[in-house]
mmCIF file of C-alpha atoms in Angstrom:
data_model
loop_
_atom_site.group_PDB
_atom_site.id
_atom_site.type_symbol
_atom_site.label_atom_id
_atom_site.label_comp_id
_atom_site.label_asym_id
_atom_site.label_seq_id
_atom_site.Cartn_x
_atom_site.Cartn_y
_atom_site.Cartn_z
ATOM 1 C CA UNK A 1 101.250 87.437 77.867
ATOM 2 C CA UNK A 2 97.670 87.803 78.580
ATOM 3 C CA UNK A 3 96.547 89.841 81.610
ATOM 4 C CA UNK A 4 95.598 86.853 83.750
ATOM 5 C CA UNK A 5 98.684 85.338 83.497
ATOM 6 C CA UNK A 6 100.675 88.483 84.660
ATOM 7 C CA UNK A 7 98.429 88.727 87.513
ATOM 8 C CA UNK A 8 99.084 85.100 88.692
ATOM 9 C CA UNK A 9 102.749 85.903 88.160
ATOM 10 C CA UNK A 10 102.628 88.951 90.505
ATOM 11 C CA UNK A 11 100.602 86.549 93.122
ATOM 12 C CA UNK A 12 103.480 83.998 92.498
ATOM 13 C CA UNK A 13 106.409 86.183 93.227
ATOM 14 C CA UNK A 14 104.659 87.409 96.302
ATOM 15 C CA UNK A 15 103.892 83.921 97.469
ATOM 16 C CA UNK A 16 107.450 82.773 96.701
ATOM 17 C CA UNK A 17 109.230 85.672 98.689
ATOM 18 C CA UNK A 18 107.092 85.290 101.596
ATOM 19 C CA UNK A 19 109.164 82.121 102.983
ATOM 20 C CA UNK A 20 112.257 82.551 104.787
ATOM 21 C CA UNK A 21 114.372 79.302 105.347
ATOM 22 C CA UNK A 22 114.214 77.943 108.729
ATOM 23 C CA UNK A 23 116.174 75.686 110.728
ATOM 24 C CA UNK A 24 115.478 72.022 110.954
ATOM 25 C CA UNK A 25 112.699 71.148 113.445
ATOM 26 C CA UNK A 26 111.652 67.923 115.220
ATOM 27 C CA UNK A 27 109.271 65.533 112.925
ATOM 28 C CA UNK A 28 105.492 66.770 113.720
ATOM 29 C CA UNK A 29 103.089 64.384 115.302
ATOM 30 C CA UNK A 30 100.009 65.489 112.934
ATOM 31 C CA UNK A 31 99.377 66.267 109.591
ATOM 32 C CA UNK A 32 98.262 69.686 110.762
ATOM 33 C CA UNK A 33 101.698 70.279 112.877
ATOM 34 C CA UNK A 34 103.860 69.587 109.426
ATOM 35 C CA UNK A 35 102.558 72.878 108.349
ATOM 36 C CA UNK A 36 102.700 74.886 111.815
ATOM 37 C CA UNK A 37 106.086 76.452 111.149
ATOM 38 C CA UNK A 38 105.177 78.084 107.850
ATOM 39 C CA UNK A 39 104.539 81.360 109.244
ATOM 40 C CA UNK A 40 107.402 81.558 111.601
ATOM 41 C CA UNK A 41 109.522 84.730 111.258
ATOM 42 C CA UNK A 42 106.751 86.220 108.796
ATOM 43 C CA UNK A 43 104.836 89.418 109.591
ATOM 44 C CA UNK A 44 104.185 92.784 108.321
ATOM 45 C CA UNK A 45 107.713 93.968 108.023
ATOM 46 C CA UNK A 46 108.413 91.029 105.581
ATOM 47 C CA UNK A 47 105.541 91.895 103.314
ATOM 48 C CA UNK A 48 106.385 95.545 103.152
ATOM 49 C CA UNK A 49 110.095 94.782 102.425
ATOM 50 C CA UNK A 50 108.963 92.746 99.538
ATOM 51 C CA UNK A 51 106.369 95.121 98.191
ATOM 52 C CA UNK A 52 108.666 97.928 98.186
ATOM 53 C CA UNK A 53 111.519 96.202 96.816
ATOM 54 C CA UNK A 54 109.683 94.221 94.063
ATOM 55 C CA UNK A 55 106.961 96.927 92.871
ATOM 56 C CA UNK A 56 108.709 100.366 94.336
ATOM 57 C CA UNK A 57 105.775 101.249 96.274
ATOM 58 C CA UNK A 58 105.740 102.117 100.003
ATOM 59 C CA UNK A 59 103.022 100.658 102.274
ATOM 60 C CA UNK A 60 101.463 101.419 105.411
ATOM 61 C CA UNK A 61 100.578 98.228 107.776
ATOM 62 C CA UNK A 62 96.835 98.507 108.748
ATOM 63 C CA UNK A 63 96.124 99.417 112.291
ATOM 64 C CA UNK A 64 95.324 96.962 115.173
ATOM 65 C CA UNK A 65 91.545 97.273 114.450
ATOM 66 C CA UNK A 66 91.524 97.046 110.794
ATOM 67 C CA UNK A 67 94.059 94.115 110.921
ATOM 68 C CA UNK A 68 91.665 92.218 113.017
ATOM 69 C CA UNK A 69 88.908 92.863 110.743
ATOM 70 C CA UNK A 70 90.672 91.705 107.508
ATOM 71 C CA UNK A 71 91.925 88.494 109.635
ATOM 72 C CA UNK A 72 88.320 87.971 110.574
ATOM 73 C CA UNK A 73 87.295 88.475 106.929
ATOM 74 C CA UNK A 74 89.824 86.028 105.667
ATOM 75 C CA UNK A 75 88.298 83.489 108.049
ATOM 76 C CA UNK A 76 84.964 84.191 106.054
ATOM 77 C CA UNK A 77 85.431 84.063 102.338
ATOM 78 C CA UNK A 78 82.214 83.262 100.365
ATOM 79 C CA UNK A 79 82.456 81.689 97.204
ATOM 80 C CA UNK A 80 79.061 80.919 95.681
ATOM 81 C CA UNK A 81 77.634 81.175 99.179
ATOM 82 C CA UNK A 82 79.755 78.461 100.888
ATOM 83 C CA UNK A 83 82.272 79.493 103.605
ATOM 84 C CA UNK A 84 85.866 79.153 103.000
ATOM 85 C CA UNK A 85 88.796 80.135 105.763
ATOM 86 C CA UNK A 86 92.544 80.698 104.782
ATOM 87 C CA UNK A 87 95.046 78.817 105.136
ATOM 88 C CA UNK A 88 92.955 75.740 104.779
ATOM 89 C CA UNK A 89 94.054 71.979 103.897
ATOM 90 C CA UNK A 90 92.691 71.002 100.725
ATOM 91 C CA UNK A 91 90.943 67.692 102.236
ATOM 92 C CA UNK A 92 89.087 70.274 104.588
ATOM 93 C CA UNK A 93 87.270 72.240 101.513
ATOM 94 C CA UNK A 94 83.185 72.162 101.950
ATOM 95 C CA UNK A 95 81.554 69.498 100.310
ATOM 96 C CA UNK A 96 81.796 69.346 96.540
ATOM 97 C CA UNK A 97 84.905 71.699 96.200
ATOM 98 C CA UNK A 98 88.206 70.653 94.602
ATOM 99 C CA UNK A 99 91.762 71.540 93.705
ATOM 100 C CA UNK A 100 93.175 70.681 90.539
ATOM 101 C CA UNK A 101 97.079 71.023 90.698
ATOM 102 C CA UNK A 102 99.172 72.998 88.367
ATOM 103 C CA UNK A 103 102.912 74.162 88.308
ATOM 104 C CA UNK A 104 105.207 73.217 91.078
ATOM 105 C CA UNK A 105 107.960 75.426 92.392
ATOM 106 C CA UNK A 106 110.451 74.303 94.771
ATOM 107 C CA UNK A 107 111.712 76.621 97.696
ATOM 108 C CA UNK A 108 115.264 76.292 98.737
ATOM 109 C CA UNK A 109 115.650 75.688 102.545
ATOM 110 C CA UNK A 110 112.177 73.976 102.821
ATOM 111 C CA UNK A 111 111.212 70.768 102.892
ATOM 112 C CA UNK A 112 107.803 71.398 101.193
ATOM 113 C CA UNK A 113 107.028 73.012 97.518
ATOM 114 C CA UNK A 114 104.376 75.616 96.340
ATOM 115 C CA UNK A 115 102.137 74.817 93.691
ATOM 116 C CA UNK A 116 99.788 76.808 91.571
ATOM 117 C CA UNK A 117 96.115 75.318 91.196
ATOM 118 C CA UNK A 118 92.666 75.594 90.267
ATOM 119 C CA UNK A 119 89.760 75.674 92.741
ATOM 120 C CA UNK A 120 86.792 73.917 91.385
ATOM 121 C CA UNK A 121 83.268 72.935 92.241
ATOM 122 C CA UNK A 122 81.971 69.861 89.894
ATOM 123 C CA UNK A 123 83.213 71.135 86.462
ATOM 124 C CA UNK A 124 83.449 74.676 87.123
ATOM 125 C CA UNK A 125 86.396 76.470 87.678
ATOM 126 C CA UNK A 126 85.991 79.253 90.261
ATOM 127 C CA UNK A 127 89.550 80.664 90.742
ATOM 128 C CA UNK A 128 93.174 80.233 91.170
ATOM 129 C CA UNK A 129 94.815 78.780 94.466
ATOM 130 C CA UNK A 130 98.474 78.684 95.867
ATOM 131 C CA UNK A 131 99.407 75.857 97.672
ATOM 132 C CA UNK A 132 102.402 74.836 100.184
ATOM 133 C CA UNK A 133 102.666 71.080 100.038
ATOM 134 C CA UNK A 134 105.165 68.999 102.188
ATOM 135 C CA UNK A 135 107.089 66.467 100.658
ATOM 136 C CA UNK A 136 105.913 62.873 100.906
ATOM 137 C CA UNK A 137 102.088 63.857 101.739
ATOM 138 C CA UNK A 138 99.242 63.334 99.390
ATOM 139 C CA UNK A 139 97.666 66.240 97.241
ATOM 140 C CA UNK A 140 94.921 66.417 99.552
ATOM 141 C CA UNK A 141 97.182 67.309 102.410
ATOM 142 C CA UNK A 142 98.288 70.260 100.770
ATOM 143 C CA UNK A 143 97.687 73.762 102.356
ATOM 144 C CA UNK A 144 95.814 76.573 100.491
ATOM 145 C CA UNK A 145 97.697 79.639 101.618
ATOM 146 C CA UNK A 146 96.521 82.153 98.679
ATOM 147 C CA UNK A 147 93.710 82.496 96.260
ATOM 148 C CA UNK A 148 92.649 84.840 93.314
ATOM 149 C CA UNK A 149 89.107 84.980 92.844
ATOM 150 C CA UNK A 150 87.061 87.150 90.604
ATOM 151 C CA UNK A 151 83.105 87.852 89.565
ATOM 152 C CA UNK A 152 83.663 86.569 85.922
ATOM 153 C CA UNK A 153 84.101 82.899 87.523
ATOM 154 C CA UNK A 154 82.040 83.176 90.755
ATOM 155 C CA UNK A 155 80.130 85.159 93.344
ATOM 156 C CA UNK A 156 82.536 85.930 96.148
ATOM 157 C CA UNK A 157 82.612 88.103 99.284
ATOM 158 C CA UNK A 158 85.469 88.597 102.009
ATOM 159 C CA UNK A 159 83.735 89.310 105.286
ATOM 160 C CA UNK A 160 81.552 92.452 104.613
ATOM 161 C CA UNK A 161 83.581 93.316 101.781
ATOM 162 C CA UNK A 162 81.271 91.931 98.631
ATOM 163 C CA UNK A 163 82.972 93.636 95.943
ATOM 164 C CA UNK A 164 86.243 95.584 94.953
ATOM 165 C CA UNK A 165 84.219 99.033 95.030
ATOM 166 C CA UNK A 166 86.674 101.437 96.891
ATOM 167 C CA UNK A 167 83.621 102.664 99.174
ATOM 168 C CA UNK A 168 82.690 99.077 100.190
ATOM 169 C CA UNK A 169 86.379 98.328 100.960
ATOM 170 C CA UNK A 170 86.918 101.392 103.263
ATOM 171 C CA UNK A 171 83.885 100.762 105.443
ATOM 172 C CA UNK A 172 84.808 96.819 105.874
ATOM 173 C CA UNK A 173 88.577 97.580 106.433
ATOM 174 C CA UNK A 174 89.542 101.057 106.337
ATOM 175 C CA UNK A 175 91.908 102.895 103.786
ATOM 176 C CA UNK A 176 94.104 100.773 101.672
ATOM 177 C CA UNK A 177 97.636 100.072 102.519
ATOM 178 C CA UNK A 178 98.612 100.570 98.983
ATOM 179 C CA UNK A 179 96.691 102.147 95.851
ATOM 180 C CA UNK A 180 97.993 101.748 92.634
ATOM 181 C CA UNK A 181 97.048 103.469 89.607
ATOM 182 C CA UNK A 182 97.750 100.672 87.003
ATOM 183 C CA UNK A 183 98.539 96.965 87.554
ATOM 184 C CA UNK A 184 99.157 94.846 84.523
ATOM 185 C CA UNK A 185 96.804 97.274 82.503
ATOM 186 C CA UNK A 186 94.048 96.724 84.865
ATOM 187 C CA UNK A 187 93.763 100.115 85.958
ATOM 188 C CA UNK A 188 93.326 101.076 89.695
ATOM 189 C CA UNK A 189 94.091 98.413 92.486
ATOM 190 C CA UNK A 190 93.936 98.400 96.455
ATOM 191 C CA UNK A 191 96.189 96.381 98.740
ATOM 192 C CA UNK A 192 95.839 95.727 102.524
ATOM 193 C CA UNK A 193 98.447 94.488 104.691
ATOM 194 C CA UNK A 194 97.689 93.556 108.367
ATOM 195 C CA UNK A 195 99.941 93.842 111.173
ATOM 196 C CA UNK A 196 100.488 90.114 111.108
ATOM 197 C CA UNK A 197 101.230 89.872 107.411
ATOM 198 C CA UNK A 198 98.252 88.843 105.872
ATOM 199 C CA UNK A 199 97.739 90.486 102.233
ATOM 200 C CA UNK A 200 94.619 91.238 100.173
ATOM 201 C CA UNK A 201 94.769 93.057 97.044
ATOM 202 C CA UNK A 202 91.595 94.094 94.877
ATOM 203 C CA UNK A 203 91.238 95.215 91.248
ATOM 204 C CA UNK A 204 87.738 96.728 90.724
ATOM 205 C CA UNK A 205 87.930 96.553 86.784
ATOM 206 C CA UNK A 206 87.652 92.693 87.122
ATOM 207 C CA UNK A 207 86.343 92.937 90.723
ATOM 208 C CA UNK A 208 88.993 90.623 91.767
ATOM 209 C CA UNK A 209 90.538 89.709 95.179
ATOM 210 C CA UNK A 210 94.150 88.173 95.899
ATOM 211 C CA UNK A 211 94.433 86.796 99.113
ATOM 212 C CA UNK A 212 97.170 85.396 101.230
ATOM 213 C CA UNK A 213 97.322 83.967 104.761
ATOM 214 C CA UNK A 214 100.209 81.721 106.245
ATOM 215 C CA UNK A 215 99.258 81.383 109.539
ATOM 216 C CA UNK A 216 99.420 77.834 109.489
ATOM 217 C CA UNK A 217 98.781 77.327 113.196
ATOM 218 C CA UNK A 218 95.236 77.629 112.734
ATOM 219 C CA UNK A 219 94.303 74.760 110.180
ATOM 220 C CA UNK A 220 92.125 72.630 112.615
ATOM 221 C CA UNK A 221 90.290 75.753 113.723
ATOM 222 C CA UNK A 222 89.789 76.862 109.895
ATOM 223 C CA UNK A 223 88.374 73.510 109.069
ATOM 224 C CA UNK A 224 85.720 73.992 111.686
ATOM 225 C CA UNK A 225 84.666 77.350 109.930
ATOM 226 C CA UNK A 226 84.272 75.854 106.448
ATOM 227 C CA UNK A 227 80.645 75.170 105.363
ATOM 228 C CA UNK A 228 79.033 74.224 102.180
ATOM 229 C CA UNK A 229 75.930 76.424 101.171
ATOM 230 C CA UNK A 230 73.989 75.487 97.915
ATOM 231 C CA UNK A 231 74.258 78.025 95.023
ATOM 232 C CA UNK A 232 71.013 78.528 93.654
ATOM 233 C CA UNK A 233 70.788 82.138 92.980
ATOM 234 C CA UNK A 234 70.025 81.858 89.493
ATOM 235 C CA UNK A 235 67.759 79.143 89.539
ATOM 236 C CA UNK A 236 64.747 79.198 87.653
ATOM 237 C CA UNK A 237 65.581 82.159 85.402
ATOM 238 C CA UNK A 238 65.004 81.399 81.747
ATOM 239 C CA UNK A 239 66.123 83.320 78.803
ATOM 240 C CA UNK A 240 64.326 86.327 77.493
ATOM 241 C CA UNK A 241 62.000 86.641 74.414
ATOM 242 C CA UNK A 242 63.539 87.251 71.267
ATOM 243 C CA UNK A 243 62.629 89.624 68.459
ATOM 244 C CA UNK A 244 60.721 87.845 65.934
ATOM 245 C CA UNK A 245 58.383 88.150 62.676
ATOM 246 C CA UNK A 246 59.360 90.917 60.194
ATOM 247 C CA UNK A 247 62.254 93.345 60.208
ATOM 248 C CA UNK A 248 61.495 96.197 62.531
ATOM 249 C CA UNK A 249 63.117 99.667 62.897
ATOM 250 C CA UNK A 250 64.780 100.822 66.181
ATOM 251 C CA UNK A 251 62.553 102.956 68.393
ATOM 252 C CA UNK A 252 64.663 105.188 70.359
ATOM 253 C CA UNK A 253 61.836 105.684 72.963
ATOM 254 C CA UNK A 254 62.650 102.226 73.954
ATOM 255 C CA UNK A 255 65.675 103.328 75.631
ATOM 256 C CA UNK A 256 63.675 105.668 78.108
ATOM 257 C CA UNK A 257 61.203 102.982 78.784
ATOM 258 C CA UNK A 258 60.716 101.192 82.145
ATOM 259 C CA UNK A 259 62.153 97.887 80.721
ATOM 260 C CA UNK A 260 64.916 99.518 78.566
ATOM 261 C CA UNK A 261 67.400 97.637 80.520
ATOM 262 C CA UNK A 262 66.691 94.225 81.676
ATOM 263 C CA UNK A 263 69.121 92.136 84.158
ATOM 264 C CA UNK A 264 67.612 89.383 85.885
ATOM 265 C CA UNK A 265 64.464 90.161 87.515
ATOM 266 C CA UNK A 266 65.469 94.168 87.534
ATOM 267 C CA UNK A 267 64.265 96.295 84.730
ATOM 268 C CA UNK A 268 64.542 100.395 84.414
ATOM 269 C CA UNK A 269 65.373 103.175 81.886
ATOM 270 C CA UNK A 270 68.634 103.266 80.202
ATOM 271 C CA UNK A 271 69.363 106.838 81.701
ATOM 272 C CA UNK A 272 68.985 105.568 85.608
ATOM 273 C CA UNK A 273 71.007 107.474 87.858
ATOM 274 C CA UNK A 274 73.475 104.988 89.954
ATOM 275 C CA UNK A 275 71.756 105.908 93.366
ATOM 276 C CA UNK A 276 68.777 103.845 92.369
ATOM 277 C CA UNK A 277 70.789 100.428 92.540
ATOM 278 C CA UNK A 278 71.372 100.835 96.305
ATOM 279 C CA UNK A 279 69.742 97.990 98.147
ATOM 280 C CA UNK A 280 69.114 95.964 94.730
ATOM 281 C CA UNK A 281 70.798 92.887 93.497
ATOM 282 C CA UNK A 282 72.679 95.181 90.967
ATOM 283 C CA UNK A 283 75.993 96.571 92.146
ATOM 284 C CA UNK A 284 78.223 98.982 90.519
ATOM 285 C CA UNK A 285 81.627 98.749 91.313
ATOM 286 C CA UNK A 286 83.587 102.086 91.015
ATOM 287 C CA UNK A 287 86.473 101.883 88.299
ATOM 288 C CA UNK A 288 87.759 105.406 87.107
ATOM 289 C CA UNK A 289 86.781 108.904 86.229
ATOM 290 C CA UNK A 290 87.931 110.384 82.975
ATOM 291 C CA UNK A 291 87.219 113.378 80.697
ATOM 292 C CA UNK A 292 83.836 113.219 78.829
ATOM 293 C CA UNK A 293 83.963 112.042 75.258
ATOM 294 C CA UNK A 294 80.554 112.064 73.674
ATOM 295 C CA UNK A 295 78.305 114.208 71.282
ATOM 296 C CA UNK A 296 77.738 116.982 73.657
ATOM 297 C CA UNK A 297 80.358 119.448 72.498
ATOM 298 C CA UNK A 298 79.245 122.661 73.906
ATOM 299 C CA UNK A 299 79.686 121.432 77.505
ATOM 300 C CA UNK A 300 82.586 118.624 76.900
ATOM 301 C CA UNK A 301 85.143 120.629 79.010
ATOM 302 C CA UNK A 302 83.099 120.497 82.068
ATOM 303 C CA UNK A 303 81.630 117.139 81.750
ATOM 304 C CA UNK A 304 83.480 113.623 83.208
ATOM 305 C CA UNK A 305 82.533 110.207 82.955
ATOM 306 C CA UNK A 306 82.608 107.809 85.978
ATOM 307 C CA UNK A 307 82.925 104.133 84.980
ATOM 308 C CA UNK A 308 81.610 101.036 86.816
ATOM 309 C CA UNK A 309 81.551 97.334 86.545
ATOM 310 C CA UNK A 310 78.214 95.984 86.777
ATOM 311 C CA UNK A 311 77.551 93.039 89.205
ATOM 312 C CA UNK A 312 74.152 91.129 89.222
ATOM 313 C CA UNK A 313 73.707 89.003 92.428
ATOM 314 C CA UNK A 314 77.466 89.202 92.694
ATOM 315 C CA UNK A 315 78.691 88.095 89.360
ATOM 316 C CA UNK A 316 80.088 90.284 86.511
ATOM 317 C CA UNK A 317 77.377 91.264 83.689
ATOM 318 C CA UNK A 318 79.178 94.141 82.179
ATOM 319 C CA UNK A 319 80.233 97.957 82.509
ATOM 320 C CA UNK A 320 78.222 101.134 82.528
ATOM 321 C CA UNK A 321 79.400 104.859 82.521
ATOM 322 C CA UNK A 322 77.637 107.789 83.923
ATOM 323 C CA UNK A 323 78.170 111.889 82.811
ATOM 324 C CA UNK A 324 78.122 114.544 85.039
ATOM 325 C CA UNK A 325 79.685 117.993 85.552
ATOM 326 C CA UNK A 326 82.956 117.619 87.326
ATOM 327 C CA UNK A 327 81.657 119.387 90.495
ATOM 328 C CA UNK A 328 78.346 117.352 90.403
ATOM 329 C CA UNK A 329 77.818 114.356 92.801
ATOM 330 C CA UNK A 330 78.600 111.134 91.455
ATOM 331 C CA UNK A 331 75.769 109.420 93.062
ATOM 332 C CA UNK A 332 72.946 111.267 91.264
ATOM 333 C CA UNK A 333 74.679 111.085 87.747
ATOM 334 C CA UNK A 334 72.824 109.238 85.152
ATOM 335 C CA UNK A 335 74.114 106.413 83.247
ATOM 336 C CA UNK A 336 74.841 107.277 79.514
ATOM 337 C CA UNK A 337 76.233 103.739 78.265
ATOM 338 C CA UNK A 338 75.514 100.159 79.194
ATOM 339 C CA UNK A 339 77.930 97.575 77.838
ATOM 340 C CA UNK A 340 76.682 94.108 78.431
ATOM 341 C CA UNK A 341 78.337 90.599 77.782
ATOM 342 C CA UNK A 342 77.775 87.810 75.196
ATOM 343 C CA UNK A 343 74.956 85.356 76.702
ATOM 344 C CA UNK A 344 77.624 82.501 77.132
ATOM 345 C CA UNK A 345 79.600 84.624 79.654
ATOM 346 C CA UNK A 346 76.536 85.750 81.691
ATOM 347 C CA UNK A 347 75.081 83.860 84.423
ATOM 348 C CA UNK A 348 71.614 84.709 83.326
ATOM 349 C CA UNK A 349 69.953 86.521 80.285
ATOM 350 C CA UNK A 350 70.002 90.234 80.100
ATOM 351 C CA UNK A 351 68.545 92.693 77.523
ATOM 352 C CA UNK A 352 68.755 96.231 76.170
ATOM 353 C CA UNK A 353 65.769 97.917 74.378
ATOM 354 C CA UNK A 354 63.944 94.547 74.274
ATOM 355 C CA UNK A 355 66.889 92.629 72.577
ATOM 356 C CA UNK A 356 68.057 89.881 74.615
ATOM 357 C CA UNK A 357 71.709 88.925 74.994
ATOM 358 C CA UNK A 358 70.703 85.211 74.170
ATOM 359 C CA UNK A 359 69.455 86.329 70.568
ATOM 360 C CA UNK A 360 72.294 85.526 68.374
ATOM 361 C CA UNK A 361 73.529 88.224 65.849
ATOM 362 C CA UNK A 362 72.442 86.071 62.887
ATOM 363 C CA UNK A 363 68.971 86.039 64.262
ATOM 364 C CA UNK A 364 68.950 89.760 65.196
ATOM 365 C CA UNK A 365 70.259 90.587 61.845
ATOM 366 C CA UNK A 366 66.766 88.838 60.383
ATOM 367 C CA UNK A 367 64.566 90.976 62.618
ATOM 368 C CA UNK A 368 66.208 94.494 63.306
ATOM 369 C CA UNK A 369 66.828 97.124 60.524
ATOM 370 C CA UNK A 370 70.220 97.945 61.037
ATOM 371 C CA UNK A 371 71.808 101.532 60.254
ATOM 372 C CA UNK A 372 75.301 100.875 60.158
ATOM 373 C CA UNK A 373 76.135 97.207 60.356
ATOM 374 C CA UNK A 374 78.146 95.650 57.651
ATOM 375 C CA UNK A 375 79.618 92.188 57.116
ATOM 376 C CA UNK A 376 83.169 93.357 57.502
ATOM 377 C CA UNK A 377 82.863 94.515 60.859
ATOM 378 C CA UNK A 378 80.267 91.975 62.207
ATOM 379 C CA UNK A 379 78.752 94.984 63.756
ATOM 380 C CA UNK A 380 74.700 95.632 63.935
ATOM 381 C CA UNK A 381 73.275 98.640 65.202
ATOM 382 C CA UNK A 382 71.063 101.455 64.828
ATOM 383 C CA UNK A 383 71.115 105.330 65.837
ATOM 384 C CA UNK A 384 68.891 108.399 65.985
ATOM 385 C CA UNK A 385 67.652 111.378 68.091
ATOM 386 C CA UNK A 386 65.046 111.509 70.954
ATOM 387 C CA UNK A 387 63.590 114.022 72.952
ATOM 388 C CA UNK A 388 63.046 113.038 76.620
ATOM 389 C CA UNK A 389 62.011 115.307 79.555
ATOM 390 C CA UNK A 390 62.738 118.326 77.388
ATOM 391 C CA UNK A 391 66.192 117.145 76.612
ATOM 392 C CA UNK A 392 67.521 115.712 73.157
ATOM 393 C CA UNK A 393 69.311 112.734 73.369
ATOM 394 C CA UNK A 394 71.477 110.787 70.867
ATOM 395 C CA UNK A 395 70.543 107.275 71.080
ATOM 396 C CA UNK A 396 72.428 104.161 69.721
ATOM 397 C CA UNK A 397 72.253 100.514 69.973
ATOM 398 C CA UNK A 398 75.202 98.381 68.970
ATOM 399 C CA UNK A 399 75.716 94.691 68.957
ATOM 400 C CA UNK A 400 79.131 93.629 68.417
ATOM 401 C CA UNK A 401 80.588 90.767 66.438
ATOM 402 C CA UNK A 402 81.508 89.077 69.804
ATOM 403 C CA UNK A 403 77.917 89.244 71.093
ATOM 404 C CA UNK A 404 78.268 92.241 73.355
ATOM 405 C CA UNK A 405 75.392 94.647 73.463
ATOM 406 C CA UNK A 406 75.825 98.424 74.129
ATOM 407 C CA UNK A 407 73.327 101.031 74.536
ATOM 408 C CA UNK A 408 74.335 104.789 74.724
ATOM 409 C CA UNK A 409 71.848 107.782 75.409
ATOM 410 C CA UNK A 410 73.810 110.773 75.497
ATOM 411 C CA UNK A 411 72.440 114.361 75.669
ATOM 412 C CA UNK A 412 72.806 116.139 72.437
#
């Protein structure tokens, strides 16, 4: 079972267990009132019981101030710049947005079913949604009560939280209710539970947010909050120039030039410290710290790696890794490894040492002398030593068979 499917199942379990069978109520007078009772008898106690029983974790409900911050943020979800507030009737989505229905799950004791679905804009799929739909109403009158979005499919933010980076989350909402070391192989996750039962879970390694909000007494108010905003963040960006002409040898010095790494309209040396990216369109989402693995065997026991997800204008473009002594500040650590996605998975072209992601492996093979590429692995690459700023570095460029590009600059 793939990891995305596991995440969907976790979300469905939470969704299904959130509902408590209720006594019959008089018929509602409007389509919005048909859902007003969804959140009756539901609150943070319910959520904590579910999380504790299902996942064996103890949660701490957010305080009143931080609960209000998260509730406000759930009314200010930005997806590709447009604003969405949850819960929301499908027909009230901003212009151009739609939902593609998936599987149905009937709920005992209720006169509505829950559905999985996909949030779309035109032909682009942006994320997964979880829908409560009363029997006898149209698909457009179903209510989105949950959402799962990630930067691989869209640009997103939740109020002031523009990523799953723990510092950003704590600045926006305070300490998480739950921190888990591993969620279905995805590593760290952070979950928040408000005092009225709203839930948000964040997974840094995929810059993912899973959001549930069931206060369906606010549907008309939430409709008024929604807004379509054009998404033209990458308009006008073209693919970067390819290597051409006769085969050339790799120049290790290129890894330390001002355009060693090019992401969109930003360029910088490969060993740039992460503090450089403050107030730029590149965001680094902290994922993990682990023991050093590299060529510097003399200091290996005192070095560590910090791993980050790399976002450009809110979209996932790859990962990077820094190296530092364990007691040193993470903010000043230089990046020693870049690994960027293939062109098809990127929102815009990127390049490492002058080799753009848009240049195919077949084309690159014709223009770059490769030290260790072979037909069996489908991998191209070159390596060497280079002295920069009085330090000797091991430098390697690798293009994998799946089109991912990597650049390593490790002190020797």
